[in-house]
Coordinates of N, CA and C in Angstrom, one line a residue:
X1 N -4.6 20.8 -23.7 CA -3.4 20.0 -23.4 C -3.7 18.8 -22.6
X2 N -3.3 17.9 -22.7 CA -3.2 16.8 -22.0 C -2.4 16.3 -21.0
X3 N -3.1 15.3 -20.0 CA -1.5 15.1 -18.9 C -1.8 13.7 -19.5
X4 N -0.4 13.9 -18.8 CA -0.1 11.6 -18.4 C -0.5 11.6 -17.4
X5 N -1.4 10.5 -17.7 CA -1.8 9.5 -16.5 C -1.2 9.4 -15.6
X6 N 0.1 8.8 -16.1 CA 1.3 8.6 -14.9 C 2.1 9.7 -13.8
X7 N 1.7 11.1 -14.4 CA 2.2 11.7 -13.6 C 0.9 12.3 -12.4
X8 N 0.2 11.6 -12.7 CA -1.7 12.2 -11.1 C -0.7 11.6 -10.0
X9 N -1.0 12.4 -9.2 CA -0.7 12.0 -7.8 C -2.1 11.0 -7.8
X10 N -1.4 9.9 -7.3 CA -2.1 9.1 -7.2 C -2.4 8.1 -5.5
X11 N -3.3 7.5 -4.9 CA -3.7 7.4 -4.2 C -2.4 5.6 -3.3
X12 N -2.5 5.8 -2.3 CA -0.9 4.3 -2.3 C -1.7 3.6 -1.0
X13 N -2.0 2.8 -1.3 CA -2.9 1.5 -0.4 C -2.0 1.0 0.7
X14 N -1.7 0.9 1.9 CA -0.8 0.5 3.2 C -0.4 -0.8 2.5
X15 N -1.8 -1.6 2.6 CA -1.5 -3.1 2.6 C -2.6 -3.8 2.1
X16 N -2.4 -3.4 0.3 CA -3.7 -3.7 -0.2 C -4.4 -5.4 -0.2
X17 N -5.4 -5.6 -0.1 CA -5.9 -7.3 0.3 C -5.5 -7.7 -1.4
X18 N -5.3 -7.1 -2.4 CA -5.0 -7.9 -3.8 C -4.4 -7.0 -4.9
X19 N -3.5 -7.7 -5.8 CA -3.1 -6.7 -6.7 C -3.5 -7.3 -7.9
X20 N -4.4 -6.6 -8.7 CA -4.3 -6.9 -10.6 C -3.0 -6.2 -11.2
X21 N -3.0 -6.8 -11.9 CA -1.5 -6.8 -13.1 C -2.1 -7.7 -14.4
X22 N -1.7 -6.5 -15.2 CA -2.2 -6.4 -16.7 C -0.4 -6.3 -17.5
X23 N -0.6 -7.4 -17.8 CA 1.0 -7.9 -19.1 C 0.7 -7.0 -20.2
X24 N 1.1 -5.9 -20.4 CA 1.0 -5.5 -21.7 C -0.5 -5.3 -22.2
X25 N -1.0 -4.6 -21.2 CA -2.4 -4.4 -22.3 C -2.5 -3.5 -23.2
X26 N -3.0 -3.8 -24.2 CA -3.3 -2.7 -25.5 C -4.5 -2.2 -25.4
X27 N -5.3 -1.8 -24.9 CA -6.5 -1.5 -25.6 C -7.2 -0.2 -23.9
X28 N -6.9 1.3 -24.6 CA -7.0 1.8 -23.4 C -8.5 2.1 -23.1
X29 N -9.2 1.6 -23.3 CA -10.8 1.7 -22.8 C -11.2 0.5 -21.4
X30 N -10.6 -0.6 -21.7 CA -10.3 -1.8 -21.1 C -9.5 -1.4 -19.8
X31 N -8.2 -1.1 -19.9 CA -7.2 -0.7 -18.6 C -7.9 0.7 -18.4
X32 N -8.7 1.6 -18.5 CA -9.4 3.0 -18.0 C -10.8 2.0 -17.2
X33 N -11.0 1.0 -17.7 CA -12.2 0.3 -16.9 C -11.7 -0.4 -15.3
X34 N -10.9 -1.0 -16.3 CA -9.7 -2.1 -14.9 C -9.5 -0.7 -13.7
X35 N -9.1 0.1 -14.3 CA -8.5 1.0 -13.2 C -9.6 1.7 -12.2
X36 N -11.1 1.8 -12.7 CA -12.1 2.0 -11.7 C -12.3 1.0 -11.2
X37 N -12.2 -0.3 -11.5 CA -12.5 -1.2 -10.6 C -11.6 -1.0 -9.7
X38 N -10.2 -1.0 -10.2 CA -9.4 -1.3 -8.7 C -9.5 0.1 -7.8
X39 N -10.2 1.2 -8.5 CA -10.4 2.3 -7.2 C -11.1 2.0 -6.7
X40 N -12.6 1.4 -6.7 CA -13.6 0.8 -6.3 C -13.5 -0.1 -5.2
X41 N -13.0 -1.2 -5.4 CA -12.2 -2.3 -4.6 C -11.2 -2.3 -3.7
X42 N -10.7 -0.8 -3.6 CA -9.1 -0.8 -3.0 C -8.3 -1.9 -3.3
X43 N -8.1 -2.0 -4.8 CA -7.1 -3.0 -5.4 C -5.7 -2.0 -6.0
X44 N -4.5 -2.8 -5.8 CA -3.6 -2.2 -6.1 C -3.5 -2.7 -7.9
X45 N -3.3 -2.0 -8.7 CA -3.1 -2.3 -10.2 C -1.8 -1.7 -10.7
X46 N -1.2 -3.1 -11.1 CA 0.1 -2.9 -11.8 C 0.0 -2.8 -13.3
X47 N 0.7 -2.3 -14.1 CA 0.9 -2.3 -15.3 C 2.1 -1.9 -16.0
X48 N 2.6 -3.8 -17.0 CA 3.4 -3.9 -16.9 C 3.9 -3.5 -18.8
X49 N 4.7 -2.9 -19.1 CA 4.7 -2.1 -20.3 C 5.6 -3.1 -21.1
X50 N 5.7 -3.3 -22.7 CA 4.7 -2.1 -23.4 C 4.0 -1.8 -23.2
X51 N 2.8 -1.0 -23.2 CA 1.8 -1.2 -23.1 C 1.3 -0.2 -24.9
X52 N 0.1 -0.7 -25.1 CA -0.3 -0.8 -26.6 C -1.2 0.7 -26.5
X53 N -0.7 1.7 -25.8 CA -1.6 3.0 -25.8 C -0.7 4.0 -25.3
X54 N -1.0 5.4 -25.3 CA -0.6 6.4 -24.7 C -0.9 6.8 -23.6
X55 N 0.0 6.8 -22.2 CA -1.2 7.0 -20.8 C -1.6 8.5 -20.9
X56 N -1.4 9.0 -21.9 CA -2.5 10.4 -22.2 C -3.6 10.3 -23.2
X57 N -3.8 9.4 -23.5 CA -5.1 8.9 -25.0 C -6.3 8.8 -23.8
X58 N -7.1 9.9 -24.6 CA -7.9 10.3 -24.4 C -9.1 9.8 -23.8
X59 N -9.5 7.8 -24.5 CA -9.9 7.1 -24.4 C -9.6 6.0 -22.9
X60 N -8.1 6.0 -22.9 CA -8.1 5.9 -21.3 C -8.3 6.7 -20.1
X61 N -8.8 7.9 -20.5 CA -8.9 9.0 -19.5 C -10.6 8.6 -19.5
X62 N -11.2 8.5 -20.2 CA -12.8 8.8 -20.9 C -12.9 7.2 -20.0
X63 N -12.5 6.6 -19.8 CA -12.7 4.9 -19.3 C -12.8 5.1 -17.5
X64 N -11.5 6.1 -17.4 CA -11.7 6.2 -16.0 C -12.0 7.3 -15.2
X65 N -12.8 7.9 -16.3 CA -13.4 9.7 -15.5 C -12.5 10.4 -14.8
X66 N -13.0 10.9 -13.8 CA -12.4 11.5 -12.2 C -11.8 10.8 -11.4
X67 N -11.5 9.0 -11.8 CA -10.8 8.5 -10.2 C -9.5 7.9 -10.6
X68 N -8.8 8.5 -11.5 CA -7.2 8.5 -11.5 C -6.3 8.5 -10.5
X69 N -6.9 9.7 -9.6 CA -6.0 9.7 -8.7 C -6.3 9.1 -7.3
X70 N -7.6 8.2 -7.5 CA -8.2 7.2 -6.8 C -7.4 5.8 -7.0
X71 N -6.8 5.6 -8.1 CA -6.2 4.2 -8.1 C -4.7 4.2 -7.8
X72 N -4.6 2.9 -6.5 CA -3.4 2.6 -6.7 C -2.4 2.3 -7.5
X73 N -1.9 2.6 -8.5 CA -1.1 2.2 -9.6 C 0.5 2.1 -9.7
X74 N 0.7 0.9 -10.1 CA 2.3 1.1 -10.1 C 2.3 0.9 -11.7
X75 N 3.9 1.2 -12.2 CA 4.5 0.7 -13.7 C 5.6 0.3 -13.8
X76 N 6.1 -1.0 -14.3 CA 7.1 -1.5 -14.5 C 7.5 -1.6 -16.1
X77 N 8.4 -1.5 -16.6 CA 8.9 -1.5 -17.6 C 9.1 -2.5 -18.2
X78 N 9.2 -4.1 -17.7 CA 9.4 -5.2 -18.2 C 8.7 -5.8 -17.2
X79 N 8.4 -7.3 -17.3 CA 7.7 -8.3 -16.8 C 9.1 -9.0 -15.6
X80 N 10.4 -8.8 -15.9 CA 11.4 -9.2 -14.9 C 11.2 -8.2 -14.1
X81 N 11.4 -6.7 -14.4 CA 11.3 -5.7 -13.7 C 9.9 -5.6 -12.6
X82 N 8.7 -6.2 -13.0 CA 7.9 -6.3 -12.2 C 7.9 -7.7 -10.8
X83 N 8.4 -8.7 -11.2 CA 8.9 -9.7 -10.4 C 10.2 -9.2 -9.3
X84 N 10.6 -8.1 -9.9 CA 11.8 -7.9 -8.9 C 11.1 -7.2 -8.2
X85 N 10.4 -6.2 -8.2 CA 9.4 -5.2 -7.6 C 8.7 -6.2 -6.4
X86 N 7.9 -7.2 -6.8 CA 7.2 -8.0 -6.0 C 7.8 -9.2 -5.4
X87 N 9.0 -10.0 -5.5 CA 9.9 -10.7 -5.0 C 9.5 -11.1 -3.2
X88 N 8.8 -12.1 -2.7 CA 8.3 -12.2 -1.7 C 7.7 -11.4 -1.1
X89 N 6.6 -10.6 -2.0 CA 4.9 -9.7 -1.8 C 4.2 -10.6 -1.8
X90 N 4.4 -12.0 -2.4 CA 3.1 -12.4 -2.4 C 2.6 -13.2 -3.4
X91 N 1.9 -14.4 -3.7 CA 1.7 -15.3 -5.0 C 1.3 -15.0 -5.9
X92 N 1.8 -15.2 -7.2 CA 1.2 -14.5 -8.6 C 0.7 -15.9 -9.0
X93 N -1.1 -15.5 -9.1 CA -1.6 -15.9 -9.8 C -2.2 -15.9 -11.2
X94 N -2.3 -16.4 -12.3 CA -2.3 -16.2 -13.9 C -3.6 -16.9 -14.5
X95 N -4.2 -15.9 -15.0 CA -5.7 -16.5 -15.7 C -5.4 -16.3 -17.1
X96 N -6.3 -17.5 -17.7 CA -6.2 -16.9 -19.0 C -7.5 -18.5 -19.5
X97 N -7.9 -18.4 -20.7 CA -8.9 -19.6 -21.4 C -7.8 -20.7 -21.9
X98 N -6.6 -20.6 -21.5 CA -6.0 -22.0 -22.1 C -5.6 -22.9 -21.1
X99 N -6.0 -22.5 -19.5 CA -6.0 -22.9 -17.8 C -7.0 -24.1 -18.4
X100 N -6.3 -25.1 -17.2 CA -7.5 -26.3 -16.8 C -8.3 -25.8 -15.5
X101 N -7.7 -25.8 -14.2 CA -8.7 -25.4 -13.4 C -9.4 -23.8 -13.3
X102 N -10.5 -23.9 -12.9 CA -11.5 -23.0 -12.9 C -10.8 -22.0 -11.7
X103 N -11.3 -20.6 -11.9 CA -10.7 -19.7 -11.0 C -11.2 -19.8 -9.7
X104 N -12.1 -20.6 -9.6 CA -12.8 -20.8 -7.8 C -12.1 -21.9 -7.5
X105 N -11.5 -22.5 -8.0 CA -10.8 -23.6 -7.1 C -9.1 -22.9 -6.9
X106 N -8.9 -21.8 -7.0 CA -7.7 -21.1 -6.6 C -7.6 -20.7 -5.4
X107 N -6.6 -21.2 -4.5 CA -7.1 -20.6 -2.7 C -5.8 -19.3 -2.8
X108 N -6.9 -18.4 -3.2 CA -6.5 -17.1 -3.0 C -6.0 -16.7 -1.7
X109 N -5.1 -16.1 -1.2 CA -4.8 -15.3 0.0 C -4.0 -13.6 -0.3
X110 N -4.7 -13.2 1.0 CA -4.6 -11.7 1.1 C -2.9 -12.2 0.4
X111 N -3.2 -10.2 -0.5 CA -1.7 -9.6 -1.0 C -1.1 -10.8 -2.3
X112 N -2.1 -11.5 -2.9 CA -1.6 -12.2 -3.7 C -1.9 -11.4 -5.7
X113 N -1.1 -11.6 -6.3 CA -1.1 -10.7 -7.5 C -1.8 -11.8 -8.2
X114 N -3.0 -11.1 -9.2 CA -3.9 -11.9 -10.1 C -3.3 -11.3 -11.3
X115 N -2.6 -11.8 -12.1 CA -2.0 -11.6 -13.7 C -3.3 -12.1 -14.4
X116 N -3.1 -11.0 -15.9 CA -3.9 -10.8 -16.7 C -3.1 -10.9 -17.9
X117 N -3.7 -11.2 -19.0 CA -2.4 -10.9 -20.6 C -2.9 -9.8 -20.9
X118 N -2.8 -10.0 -22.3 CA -2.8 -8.9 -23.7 C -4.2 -9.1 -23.7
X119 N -4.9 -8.2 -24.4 CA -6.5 -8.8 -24.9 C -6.6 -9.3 -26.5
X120 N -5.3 -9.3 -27.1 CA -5.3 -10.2 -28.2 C -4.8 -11.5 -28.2
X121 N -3.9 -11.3 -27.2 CA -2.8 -13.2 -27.5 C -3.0 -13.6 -26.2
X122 N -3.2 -12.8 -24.5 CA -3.1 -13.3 -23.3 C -1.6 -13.2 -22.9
X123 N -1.4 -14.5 -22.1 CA -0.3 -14.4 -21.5 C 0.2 -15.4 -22.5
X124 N 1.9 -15.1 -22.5 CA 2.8 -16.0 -23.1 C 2.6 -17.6 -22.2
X125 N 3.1 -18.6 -23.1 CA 3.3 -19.8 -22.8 C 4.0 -19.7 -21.7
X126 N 5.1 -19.1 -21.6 CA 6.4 -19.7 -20.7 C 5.8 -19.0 -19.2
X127 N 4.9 -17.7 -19.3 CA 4.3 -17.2 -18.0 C 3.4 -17.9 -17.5
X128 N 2.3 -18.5 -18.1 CA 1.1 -19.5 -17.8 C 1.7 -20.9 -17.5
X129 N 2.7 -21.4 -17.6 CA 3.8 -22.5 -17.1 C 4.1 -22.3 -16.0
X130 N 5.1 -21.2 -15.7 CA 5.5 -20.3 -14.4 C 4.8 -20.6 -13.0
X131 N 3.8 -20.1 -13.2 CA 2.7 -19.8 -11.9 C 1.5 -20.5 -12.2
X132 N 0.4 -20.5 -11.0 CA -0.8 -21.5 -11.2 C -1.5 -20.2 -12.1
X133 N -2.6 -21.2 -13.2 CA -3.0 -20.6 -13.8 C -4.6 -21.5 -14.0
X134 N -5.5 -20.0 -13.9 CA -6.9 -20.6 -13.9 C -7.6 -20.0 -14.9
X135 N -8.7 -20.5 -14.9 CA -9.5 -19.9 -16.1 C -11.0 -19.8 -15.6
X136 N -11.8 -18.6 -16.4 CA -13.3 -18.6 -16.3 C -14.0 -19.2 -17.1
X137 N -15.0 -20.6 -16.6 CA -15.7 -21.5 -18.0 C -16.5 -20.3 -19.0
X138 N -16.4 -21.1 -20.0 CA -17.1 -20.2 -20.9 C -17.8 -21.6 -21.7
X139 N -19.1 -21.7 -22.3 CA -19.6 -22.3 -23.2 C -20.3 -22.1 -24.0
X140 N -20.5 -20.9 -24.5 CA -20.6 -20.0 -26.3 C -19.2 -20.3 -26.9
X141 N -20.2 -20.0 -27.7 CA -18.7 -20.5 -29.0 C -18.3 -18.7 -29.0
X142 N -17.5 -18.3 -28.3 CA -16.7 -17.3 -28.1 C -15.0 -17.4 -27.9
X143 N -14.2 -16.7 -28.2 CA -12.7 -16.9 -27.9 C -12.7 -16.8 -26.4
X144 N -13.0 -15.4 -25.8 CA -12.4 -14.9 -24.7 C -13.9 -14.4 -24.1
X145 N -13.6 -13.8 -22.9 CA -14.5 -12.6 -22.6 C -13.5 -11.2 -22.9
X146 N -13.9 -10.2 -22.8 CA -13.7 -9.2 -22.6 C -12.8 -8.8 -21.4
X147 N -11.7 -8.6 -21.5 CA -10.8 -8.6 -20.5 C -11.2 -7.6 -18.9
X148 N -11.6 -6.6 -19.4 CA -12.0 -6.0 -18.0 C -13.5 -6.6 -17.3
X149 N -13.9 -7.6 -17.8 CA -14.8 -8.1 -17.8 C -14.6 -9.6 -16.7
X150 N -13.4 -10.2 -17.0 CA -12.7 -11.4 -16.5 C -12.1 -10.9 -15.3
X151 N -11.5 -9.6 -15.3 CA -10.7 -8.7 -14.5 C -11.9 -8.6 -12.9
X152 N -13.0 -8.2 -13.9 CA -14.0 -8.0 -12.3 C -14.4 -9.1 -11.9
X153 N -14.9 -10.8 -12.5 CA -15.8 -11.9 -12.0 C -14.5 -12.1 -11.2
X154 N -13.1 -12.7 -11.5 CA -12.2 -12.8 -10.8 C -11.8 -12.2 -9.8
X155 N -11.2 -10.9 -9.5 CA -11.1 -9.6 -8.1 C -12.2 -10.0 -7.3
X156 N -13.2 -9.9 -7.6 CA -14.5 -9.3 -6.6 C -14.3 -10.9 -6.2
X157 N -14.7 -12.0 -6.8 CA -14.7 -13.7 -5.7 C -13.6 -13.3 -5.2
X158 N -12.2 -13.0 -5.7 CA -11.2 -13.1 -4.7 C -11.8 -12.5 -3.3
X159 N -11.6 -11.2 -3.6 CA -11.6 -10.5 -2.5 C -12.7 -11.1 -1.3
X160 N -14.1 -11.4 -2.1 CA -15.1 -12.7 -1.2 C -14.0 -13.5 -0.4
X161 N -13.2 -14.4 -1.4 CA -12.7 -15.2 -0.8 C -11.3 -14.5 0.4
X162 N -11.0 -14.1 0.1 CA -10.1 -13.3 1.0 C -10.2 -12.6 2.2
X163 N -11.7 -12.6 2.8 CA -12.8 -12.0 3.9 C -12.8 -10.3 3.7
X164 N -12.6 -10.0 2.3 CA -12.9 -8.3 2.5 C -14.3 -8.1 2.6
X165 N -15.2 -9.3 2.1 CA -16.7 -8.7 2.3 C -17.3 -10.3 2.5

């Protein structure tokens, strides 16, 4: 038998130095990766639904082993619903490959939310409008990186930048 994800007692950070937030990700090998990182980092991780998997699929349990109940996690049902949640928490910042400035020229500060998209389409137009939005250079003829992949070069400079380490 299987549990939900969502029901692990899970671990609740005081006053976490950063939060990742994933818009809708589909792909649960990716969000079971994201979610060790942010146990790892003492990162708070939001995720904001639909989301394109079951939080009992097998493949997001197999992504993040034994430390489920290591990660901070919240869930919001909509992207308004997540803004109401966070409403003077803190700056949301938005990455994505259709940004002009580079994610190191972003002056991150403690308690600020790093937004992530889909790993097929990213973030909508009207969200990357919204808030500052950066990107990681890339110069292979590639579309994207790999989303849990963008998730760590970004977090970990933050957190540098932020004086966690």
């Amino acid at each position: 038998m299987t549990r939900d994800i969502s029901r692990i007692p899970h671990r609740v950070i005081r006053d976490p130095f950063l939060h990742v937030v994933l818009y809708q990700p589909e792909i649960p090998a990716n969000t079971g990766n994201i979610a060790r990182l942010c146990a790892a980092a003492e990162v708070r991780l939001h995720l904001i639904h639909p989301l394109g998997f079951c939080l009992d699929d097998r493949h997001l349990k197999r992504a993040g082993l034994d430390y489920w109940h290591e990660v901070d996690i919240r869930y919001h049902d909509r992207f308004s619903a997540f803004l109401d949640h966070v409403k003077g928490a803190g700056r949301i910042l938005s990455f994505s490959r259709h940004a002009g400035p580079l994610y190191t020229e972003a002056a991150v500060e403690k308690g600020d939310f790093l937004l992530f998209g889909r790993e097929t389409s990213g973030l909508p137009a009207e969200i990357r409008e919204a808030y500052p939005c950066y990107r990681i250079p890339m110069w292979g003829k590639v579309r994207s990186l790999n989303i849990s992949t963008a998730v760590g070069i970004v977090t970990y400079h933050c957190l540098r930048q932020t004086g966690r380490f």
